[in-house]
Amino acid sequence: MLVRTHNAFRESAIRAADRLPLLSSVLQRSMRLLAKGDDVSIIDLGSVIEEDAVITGSLLAIANSVLYSRNNSVASVRLAIARLGVNKTRNVLLGLTVSKCFNSVKIPGSWSLARFNAHSLAVGTLSDLLVQNVKSGDPEWAFMAGLLHDIGLPLLAVGLPEEFRKITANATNDAEIVEIERDLLGFTHFDLGAELLARWNCPRMVQEAVWSCESVEAAHEHPPKLGAIVKTASLLADANGVTTFDTGEDSERTTELLDALAVPAPVDFMEKFKREFGALQTAA
């Protein structure tokens, strides 16, 4: 009986994906083009993005920010893409995709969607920065894996609102959420997120990284796997106050996590994170 109940919970949560807000056609078409990697045409990509004034404005704002500008501004999407590069453009669009997808979702209880969005964006940014500084597996997918690592949480909120309220009302950190989810549902939001990403045809390594976040510790092995990079990024975001829960900063934890990976110039690393995260958060 308990197994049937858990299966019913999981089916209800997955079906909730059909009730999530649809992405704009511009975002969908842009992401399909970006899936080509280095083979994407800047002209084709720019032509698609220019159809959406909001996305265009966000991309230009980042390209002309202090972080990327070279004392001269750009006024065209194509020049903005050329300045940012294809990978950074993809990251901006991914950030917009997640924030737009969930901004209109109604979340039960006092759980904060704004904190969820900020944490997801921070983990994506930190994951991307970590793989630039530390050799690891599948570095090109780090931002996507970090951004989507908690995608199962809003899916639970939409599909199982009463159960979600119980879970979040009694948890103060990720470990407690996972424990309560296992007891109440028979699965975790990491399991659910990996299943959803498989249905969305996300790369297998992204699915595995999300699924492994439940059990993996912060990255200590060298080279670390993508899941360990994402888990470290999530812990770093929490330690710097960008957390789904209302917790404070912990500078000692930040030092410990960066030292474990032998990240060079950790102070500079965190400063770069703050600049990139701030730019992306403004766009999203």
mmCIF file of C-alpha atoms in Angstrom:
data_model
loop_
_atom_site.group_PDB
_atom_site.id
_atom_site.type_symbol
_atom_site.label_atom_id
_atom_site.label_comp_id
_atom_site.label_asym_id
_atom_site.label_seq_id
_atom_site.Cartn_x
_atom_site.Cartn_y
_atom_site.Cartn_z
ATOM 1 C CA MET A 1 0.000 0.000 0.000
ATOM 2 C CA LEU A 2 2.828 2.395 0.928
ATOM 3 C CA VAL A 3 4.622 1.665 -2.361
ATOM 4 C CA ARG A 4 1.437 2.431 -4.334
ATOM 5 C CA THR A 5 1.045 5.687 -2.422
ATOM 6 C CA HIS A 6 4.648 6.687 -3.146
ATOM 7 C CA ASN A 7 4.194 5.827 -6.836
ATOM 8 C CA ALA A 8 1.035 7.946 -6.949
ATOM 9 C CA PHE A 9 2.920 10.856 -5.371
ATOM 10 C CA ARG A 10 5.659 10.585 -7.978
ATOM 11 C CA GLU A 11 3.228 10.386 -10.898
ATOM 12 C CA SER A 12 1.324 13.434 -9.626
ATOM 13 C CA ALA A 13 4.533 15.422 -9.257
ATOM 14 C CA ILE A 14 5.796 14.539 -12.752
ATOM 15 C CA ARG A 15 2.423 15.321 -14.339
ATOM 16 C CA ALA A 16 2.695 18.788 -12.813
ATOM 17 C CA ALA A 17 5.337 19.597 -15.440
ATOM 18 C CA ASP A 18 2.471 19.924 -17.928
ATOM 19 C CA ARG A 19 1.039 22.751 -15.819
ATOM 20 C CA LEU A 20 4.217 24.810 -15.707
ATOM 21 C CA PRO A 21 4.183 28.062 -17.713
ATOM 22 C CA LEU A 22 5.305 27.588 -21.300
ATOM 23 C CA LEU A 23 8.561 29.192 -22.376
ATOM 24 C CA SER A 24 8.439 31.831 -25.067
ATOM 25 C CA SER A 25 9.022 30.572 -28.604
ATOM 26 C CA VAL A 26 12.089 32.823 -28.800
ATOM 27 C CA LEU A 27 13.714 31.150 -25.799
ATOM 28 C CA GLN A 28 12.854 27.692 -27.107
ATOM 29 C CA ARG A 29 14.273 28.401 -30.568
ATOM 30 C CA SER A 30 17.357 30.072 -29.109
ATOM 31 C CA MET A 31 18.110 27.096 -26.898
ATOM 32 C CA ARG A 32 17.737 24.718 -29.849
ATOM 33 C CA LEU A 33 20.280 26.760 -31.800
ATOM 34 C CA LEU A 34 22.654 26.902 -28.833
ATOM 35 C CA ALA A 35 22.496 23.110 -28.536
ATOM 36 C CA LYS A 36 24.720 23.071 -31.652
ATOM 37 C CA GLY A 37 27.599 24.346 -29.502
ATOM 38 C CA ASP A 38 30.412 26.055 -31.399
ATOM 39 C CA ASP A 39 28.597 25.400 -34.690
ATOM 40 C CA VAL A 40 25.855 27.885 -33.881
ATOM 41 C CA SER A 41 25.580 30.855 -36.226
ATOM 42 C CA ILE A 42 25.728 34.210 -34.409
ATOM 43 C CA ILE A 43 23.692 35.715 -37.240
ATOM 44 C CA ASP A 44 20.943 33.092 -36.895
ATOM 45 C CA LEU A 45 20.941 33.286 -33.096
ATOM 46 C CA GLY A 46 20.853 37.079 -33.123
ATOM 47 C CA SER A 47 17.938 37.115 -35.560
ATOM 48 C CA VAL A 48 15.892 34.882 -33.252
ATOM 49 C CA ILE A 49 16.693 36.791 -30.057
ATOM 50 C CA GLU A 50 15.842 40.146 -31.654
ATOM 51 C CA GLU A 51 12.214 39.011 -31.919
ATOM 52 C CA ASP A 52 11.824 39.392 -28.130
ATOM 53 C CA ALA A 53 12.408 42.909 -26.804
ATOM 54 C CA VAL A 54 12.753 41.783 -23.164
ATOM 55 C CA ILE A 55 15.359 39.126 -23.909
ATOM 56 C CA THR A 56 17.183 41.532 -26.233
ATOM 57 C CA GLY A 57 17.291 44.180 -23.509
ATOM 58 C CA SER A 58 18.597 41.705 -20.930
ATOM 59 C CA LEU A 59 21.378 40.465 -23.206
ATOM 60 C CA LEU A 60 22.450 43.999 -24.177
ATOM 61 C CA ALA A 61 22.401 45.096 -20.519
ATOM 62 C CA ILE A 62 24.842 42.352 -19.556
ATOM 63 C CA ALA A 63 27.077 42.904 -22.588
ATOM 64 C CA ASN A 64 27.272 46.626 -21.721
ATOM 65 C CA SER A 65 27.757 46.083 -17.983
ATOM 66 C CA VAL A 66 31.022 46.948 -16.256
ATOM 67 C CA LEU A 67 31.816 43.238 -16.185
ATOM 68 C CA TYR A 68 32.006 42.873 -19.969
ATOM 69 C CA SER A 69 32.162 46.322 -21.566
ATOM 70 C CA ARG A 70 35.413 47.545 -23.074
ATOM 71 C CA ASN A 71 34.747 51.278 -22.689
ATOM 72 C CA ASN A 72 32.373 51.178 -25.631
ATOM 73 C CA SER A 73 28.779 50.026 -25.729
ATOM 74 C CA VAL A 74 27.155 47.662 -28.211
ATOM 75 C CA ALA A 75 23.697 48.285 -29.614
ATOM 76 C CA SER A 76 23.057 45.071 -31.548
ATOM 77 C CA VAL A 77 22.320 41.565 -30.346
ATOM 78 C CA ARG A 78 24.923 40.080 -32.682
ATOM 79 C CA LEU A 79 27.666 42.256 -31.253
ATOM 80 C CA ALA A 80 26.459 41.407 -27.732
ATOM 81 C CA ILE A 81 26.732 37.674 -28.508
ATOM 82 C CA ALA A 82 30.178 38.174 -30.008
ATOM 83 C CA ARG A 83 31.304 40.059 -26.901
ATOM 84 C CA LEU A 84 29.896 37.551 -24.405
ATOM 85 C CA GLY A 85 30.687 34.430 -26.391
ATOM 86 C CA VAL A 86 28.346 31.556 -27.155
ATOM 87 C CA ASN A 87 28.739 29.832 -23.765
ATOM 88 C CA LYS A 88 28.008 32.971 -21.747
ATOM 89 C CA THR A 89 25.063 33.802 -24.001
ATOM 90 C CA ARG A 90 23.708 30.321 -23.373
ATOM 91 C CA ASN A 91 24.078 30.846 -19.626
ATOM 92 C CA VAL A 92 22.156 34.134 -19.779
ATOM 93 C CA LEU A 93 19.347 32.523 -21.756
ATOM 94 C CA LEU A 94 19.236 29.517 -19.424
ATOM 95 C CA GLY A 95 18.930 31.860 -16.451
ATOM 96 C CA LEU A 96 16.091 33.713 -18.158
ATOM 97 C CA THR A 97 14.437 30.406 -19.021
ATOM 98 C CA VAL A 98 14.308 29.159 -15.431
ATOM 99 C CA SER A 99 13.244 32.469 -13.896
ATOM 100 C CA LYS A 100 10.497 33.037 -16.485
ATOM 101 C CA CYS A 101 9.299 29.449 -16.183
ATOM 102 C CA PHE A 102 8.736 29.633 -12.434
ATOM 103 C CA ASN A 103 8.031 33.293 -11.701
ATOM 104 C CA SER A 104 4.285 32.802 -12.074
ATOM 105 C CA VAL A 105 4.150 29.524 -10.133
ATOM 106 C CA LYS A 106 2.156 29.764 -6.915
ATOM 107 C CA ILE A 107 4.127 28.295 -4.043
ATOM 108 C CA PRO A 108 2.255 27.089 -0.928
ATOM 109 C CA GLY A 109 3.325 28.199 2.522
ATOM 110 C CA SER A 110 6.117 30.630 3.287
ATOM 111 C CA TRP A 111 8.735 29.099 0.982
ATOM 112 C CA SER A 112 10.296 31.850 -1.131
ATOM 113 C CA LEU A 113 10.383 31.479 -4.906
ATOM 114 C CA ALA A 114 12.648 34.539 -5.117
ATOM 115 C CA ARG A 115 15.229 32.821 -2.889
ATOM 116 C CA PHE A 116 14.895 29.631 -4.948
ATOM 117 C CA ASN A 117 15.562 31.529 -8.189
ATOM 118 C CA ALA A 118 18.518 33.391 -6.677
ATOM 119 C CA HIS A 119 20.032 30.200 -5.255
ATOM 120 C CA SER A 120 19.632 28.344 -8.567
ATOM 121 C CA LEU A 121 21.297 31.168 -10.492
ATOM 122 C CA ALA A 122 24.109 31.402 -7.928
ATOM 123 C CA VAL A 123 24.791 27.651 -8.086
ATOM 124 C CA GLY A 124 24.860 27.772 -11.883
ATOM 125 C CA THR A 125 27.303 30.692 -11.815
ATOM 126 C CA LEU A 126 29.538 29.090 -9.168
ATOM 127 C CA SER A 127 29.529 25.723 -10.955
ATOM 128 C CA ASP A 128 30.661 27.417 -14.166
ATOM 129 C CA LEU A 129 33.401 29.344 -12.365
ATOM 130 C CA LEU A 130 34.612 26.244 -10.523
ATOM 131 C CA VAL A 131 35.150 24.257 -13.726
ATOM 132 C CA GLN A 132 37.105 27.210 -15.132
ATOM 133 C CA ASN A 133 39.497 26.930 -12.200
ATOM 134 C CA VAL A 134 39.520 23.197 -11.484
ATOM 135 C CA LYS A 135 39.832 20.349 -13.973
ATOM 136 C CA SER A 136 36.632 18.309 -13.875
ATOM 137 C CA GLY A 137 34.360 16.114 -15.921
ATOM 138 C CA ASP A 138 31.880 17.599 -18.435
ATOM 139 C CA PRO A 139 32.744 21.261 -17.735
ATOM 140 C CA GLU A 140 30.610 22.558 -20.615
ATOM 141 C CA TRP A 141 27.465 21.457 -18.772
ATOM 142 C CA ALA A 142 28.361 22.899 -15.369
ATOM 143 C CA PHE A 143 26.156 25.996 -15.551
ATOM 144 C CA MET A 144 23.112 24.041 -16.720
ATOM 145 C CA ALA A 145 23.551 21.365 -14.049
ATOM 146 C CA GLY A 146 23.991 23.958 -11.308
ATOM 147 C CA LEU A 147 21.048 26.043 -12.464
ATOM 148 C CA LEU A 148 18.711 23.026 -12.617
ATOM 149 C CA HIS A 149 19.938 21.070 -9.594
ATOM 150 C CA ASP A 150 16.849 21.924 -7.496
ATOM 151 C CA ILE A 151 14.319 21.864 -10.348
ATOM 152 C CA GLY A 152 12.359 19.156 -8.524
ATOM 153 C CA LEU A 153 11.374 21.529 -5.701
ATOM 154 C CA PRO A 154 8.965 23.782 -7.632
ATOM 155 C CA LEU A 155 7.663 20.684 -9.397
ATOM 156 C CA LEU A 156 6.724 19.271 -5.987
ATOM 157 C CA ALA A 157 5.119 22.595 -5.082
ATOM 158 C CA VAL A 158 2.886 22.481 -8.159
ATOM 159 C CA GLY A 159 2.075 18.767 -8.137
ATOM 160 C CA LEU A 160 1.898 18.032 -4.405
ATOM 161 C CA PRO A 161 1.169 21.352 -2.660
ATOM 162 C CA GLU A 162 0.021 19.892 0.652
ATOM 163 C CA GLU A 163 2.973 17.550 0.951
ATOM 164 C CA PHE A 164 5.326 20.333 -0.138
ATOM 165 C CA ARG A 165 3.984 22.585 2.614
ATOM 166 C CA LYS A 166 4.691 19.878 5.200
ATOM 167 C CA ILE A 167 8.205 19.303 3.850
ATOM 168 C CA THR A 168 9.263 22.951 3.791
ATOM 169 C CA ALA A 169 7.559 23.828 7.069
ATOM 170 C CA ASN A 170 9.705 21.326 8.951
ATOM 171 C CA ALA A 171 13.072 21.683 7.194
ATOM 172 C CA THR A 172 15.792 24.265 7.690
ATOM 173 C CA ASN A 173 18.393 22.912 5.231
ATOM 174 C CA ASP A 174 18.799 20.600 2.225
ATOM 175 C CA ALA A 175 19.688 17.548 4.307
ATOM 176 C CA GLU A 176 16.474 17.860 6.322
ATOM 177 C CA ILE A 177 14.394 18.347 3.172
ATOM 178 C CA VAL A 178 15.825 15.163 1.659
ATOM 179 C CA GLU A 179 15.154 13.185 4.838
ATOM 180 C CA ILE A 180 11.539 14.371 5.076
ATOM 181 C CA GLU A 181 10.948 13.765 1.361
ATOM 182 C CA ARG A 182 12.170 10.178 1.665
ATOM 183 C CA ASP A 183 9.936 9.504 4.667
ATOM 184 C CA LEU A 184 6.833 11.192 3.260
ATOM 185 C CA LEU A 185 7.067 10.577 -0.488
ATOM 186 C CA GLY A 186 9.503 7.728 -0.979
ATOM 187 C CA PHE A 187 11.676 9.855 -3.296
ATOM 188 C CA THR A 188 13.478 13.197 -3.230
ATOM 189 C CA HIS A 189 13.315 16.342 -5.324
ATOM 190 C CA PHE A 190 16.693 15.321 -6.777
ATOM 191 C CA ASP A 191 15.158 12.043 -8.033
ATOM 192 C CA LEU A 192 12.238 13.999 -9.436
ATOM 193 C CA GLY A 193 14.459 16.619 -11.042
ATOM 194 C CA ALA A 194 16.595 14.009 -12.798
ATOM 195 C CA GLU A 195 13.472 12.293 -14.140
ATOM 196 C CA LEU A 196 12.081 15.591 -15.400
ATOM 197 C CA LEU A 197 15.369 16.469 -17.126
ATOM 198 C CA ALA A 198 15.365 13.050 -18.814
ATOM 199 C CA ARG A 199 11.887 13.817 -20.182
ATOM 200 C CA TRP A 200 13.163 17.183 -21.376
ATOM 201 C CA ASN A 201 16.028 15.387 -23.166
ATOM 202 C CA CYS A 202 18.691 17.246 -21.199
ATOM 203 C CA PRO A 203 22.191 15.748 -21.518
ATOM 204 C CA ARG A 204 22.717 12.557 -19.530
ATOM 205 C CA MET A 205 25.588 14.064 -17.535
ATOM 206 C CA VAL A 206 23.293 16.883 -16.352
ATOM 207 C CA GLN A 207 20.675 14.358 -15.258
ATOM 208 C CA GLU A 208 23.300 12.363 -13.343
ATOM 209 C CA ALA A 209 24.744 15.469 -11.696
ATOM 210 C CA VAL A 210 21.301 16.509 -10.433
ATOM 211 C CA TRP A 211 20.452 13.019 -9.206
ATOM 212 C CA SER A 212 23.789 12.639 -7.390
ATOM 213 C CA CYS A 213 23.338 15.880 -5.423
ATOM 214 C CA GLU A 214 21.317 13.928 -2.862
ATOM 215 C CA SER A 215 24.179 11.706 -1.765
ATOM 216 C CA VAL A 216 27.439 13.259 -2.948
ATOM 217 C CA GLU A 217 29.536 15.321 -0.587
ATOM 218 C CA ALA A 218 31.409 18.478 -1.502
ATOM 219 C CA ALA A 219 34.108 17.853 -4.093
ATOM 220 C CA HIS A 220 37.269 16.387 -2.582
ATOM 221 C CA GLU A 221 38.377 13.897 -5.224
ATOM 222 C CA HIS A 222 40.544 15.087 -8.107
ATOM 223 C CA PRO A 223 39.357 15.544 -10.741
ATOM 224 C CA PRO A 224 35.852 15.934 -9.275
ATOM 225 C CA LYS A 225 32.761 14.705 -11.084
ATOM 226 C CA LEU A 226 30.158 17.214 -12.235
ATOM 227 C CA GLY A 227 27.750 16.272 -9.435
ATOM 228 C CA ALA A 228 30.407 17.040 -6.827
ATOM 229 C CA ILE A 229 31.100 20.400 -8.483
ATOM 230 C CA VAL A 230 27.403 21.268 -8.323
ATOM 231 C CA LYS A 231 27.134 20.164 -4.693
ATOM 232 C CA THR A 232 30.169 22.298 -3.793
ATOM 233 C CA ALA A 233 28.632 25.251 -5.654
ATOM 234 C CA SER A 234 25.371 24.813 -3.738
ATOM 235 C CA LEU A 235 27.211 24.756 -0.407
ATOM 236 C CA LEU A 236 29.216 27.822 -1.451
ATOM 237 C CA ALA A 237 26.037 29.696 -2.351
ATOM 238 C CA ASP A 238 24.553 28.804 1.042
ATOM 239 C CA ALA A 239 27.730 29.892 2.832
ATOM 240 C CA ASN A 240 27.483 33.273 1.099
ATOM 241 C CA GLY A 241 23.873 33.841 2.068
ATOM 242 C CA VAL A 242 22.338 32.979 -1.318
ATOM 243 C CA THR A 243 20.219 30.152 -0.016
ATOM 244 C CA THR A 244 16.713 28.812 -0.318
ATOM 245 C CA PHE A 245 16.552 28.996 3.462
ATOM 246 C CA ASP A 246 16.942 32.061 5.624
ATOM 247 C CA THR A 247 20.483 31.409 6.827
ATOM 248 C CA GLY A 248 23.475 33.668 7.332
ATOM 249 C CA GLU A 249 26.906 33.763 5.716
ATOM 250 C CA ASP A 250 29.788 31.521 6.773
ATOM 251 C CA SER A 251 33.198 32.738 5.569
ATOM 252 C CA GLU A 252 35.013 29.799 7.174
ATOM 253 C CA ARG A 253 32.887 27.338 5.201
ATOM 254 C CA THR A 254 33.643 29.235 1.987
ATOM 255 C CA THR A 255 37.387 28.999 2.661
ATOM 256 C CA GLU A 256 37.122 25.306 3.506
ATOM 257 C CA LEU A 257 35.253 24.463 0.294
ATOM 258 C CA LEU A 258 37.588 26.410 -1.992
ATOM 259 C CA ASP A 259 40.699 25.061 -0.253
ATOM 260 C CA ALA A 260 39.466 21.484 -0.728
ATOM 261 C CA LEU A 261 39.465 22.036 -4.485
ATOM 262 C CA ALA A 262 42.700 24.062 -4.425
ATOM 263 C CA VAL A 263 40.960 26.940 -6.197
ATOM 264 C CA PRO A 264 43.630 29.566 -6.913
ATOM 265 C CA ALA A 265 43.092 33.110 -5.587
ATOM 266 C CA PRO A 266 39.874 32.325 -3.671
ATOM 267 C CA VAL A 267 39.213 35.981 -2.824
ATOM 268 C CA ASP A 268 39.366 36.915 -6.510
ATOM 269 C CA PHE A 269 37.204 33.879 -7.296
ATOM 270 C CA MET A 270 34.430 35.037 -4.973
ATOM 271 C CA GLU A 271 34.657 38.615 -6.231
ATOM 272 C CA LYS A 272 34.199 37.383 -9.789
ATOM 273 C CA PHE A 273 31.231 35.304 -8.662
ATOM 274 C CA LYS A 274 29.567 38.337 -7.110
ATOM 275 C CA ARG A 275 30.027 40.376 -10.281
ATOM 276 C CA GLU A 276 28.771 37.655 -12.642
ATOM 277 C CA PHE A 277 25.907 36.639 -10.367
ATOM 278 C CA GLY A 278 24.843 40.270 -9.982
ATOM 279 C CA ALA A 279 24.840 40.794 -13.755
ATOM 280 C CA LEU A 280 22.845 37.635 -14.425
ATOM 281 C CA GLN A 281 20.395 38.313 -11.601
ATOM 282 C CA THR A 282 19.696 41.780 -13.009
ATOM 283 C CA ALA A 283 18.964 40.264 -16.420
ATOM 284 C CA ALA A 284 16.736 37.537 -15.014
#
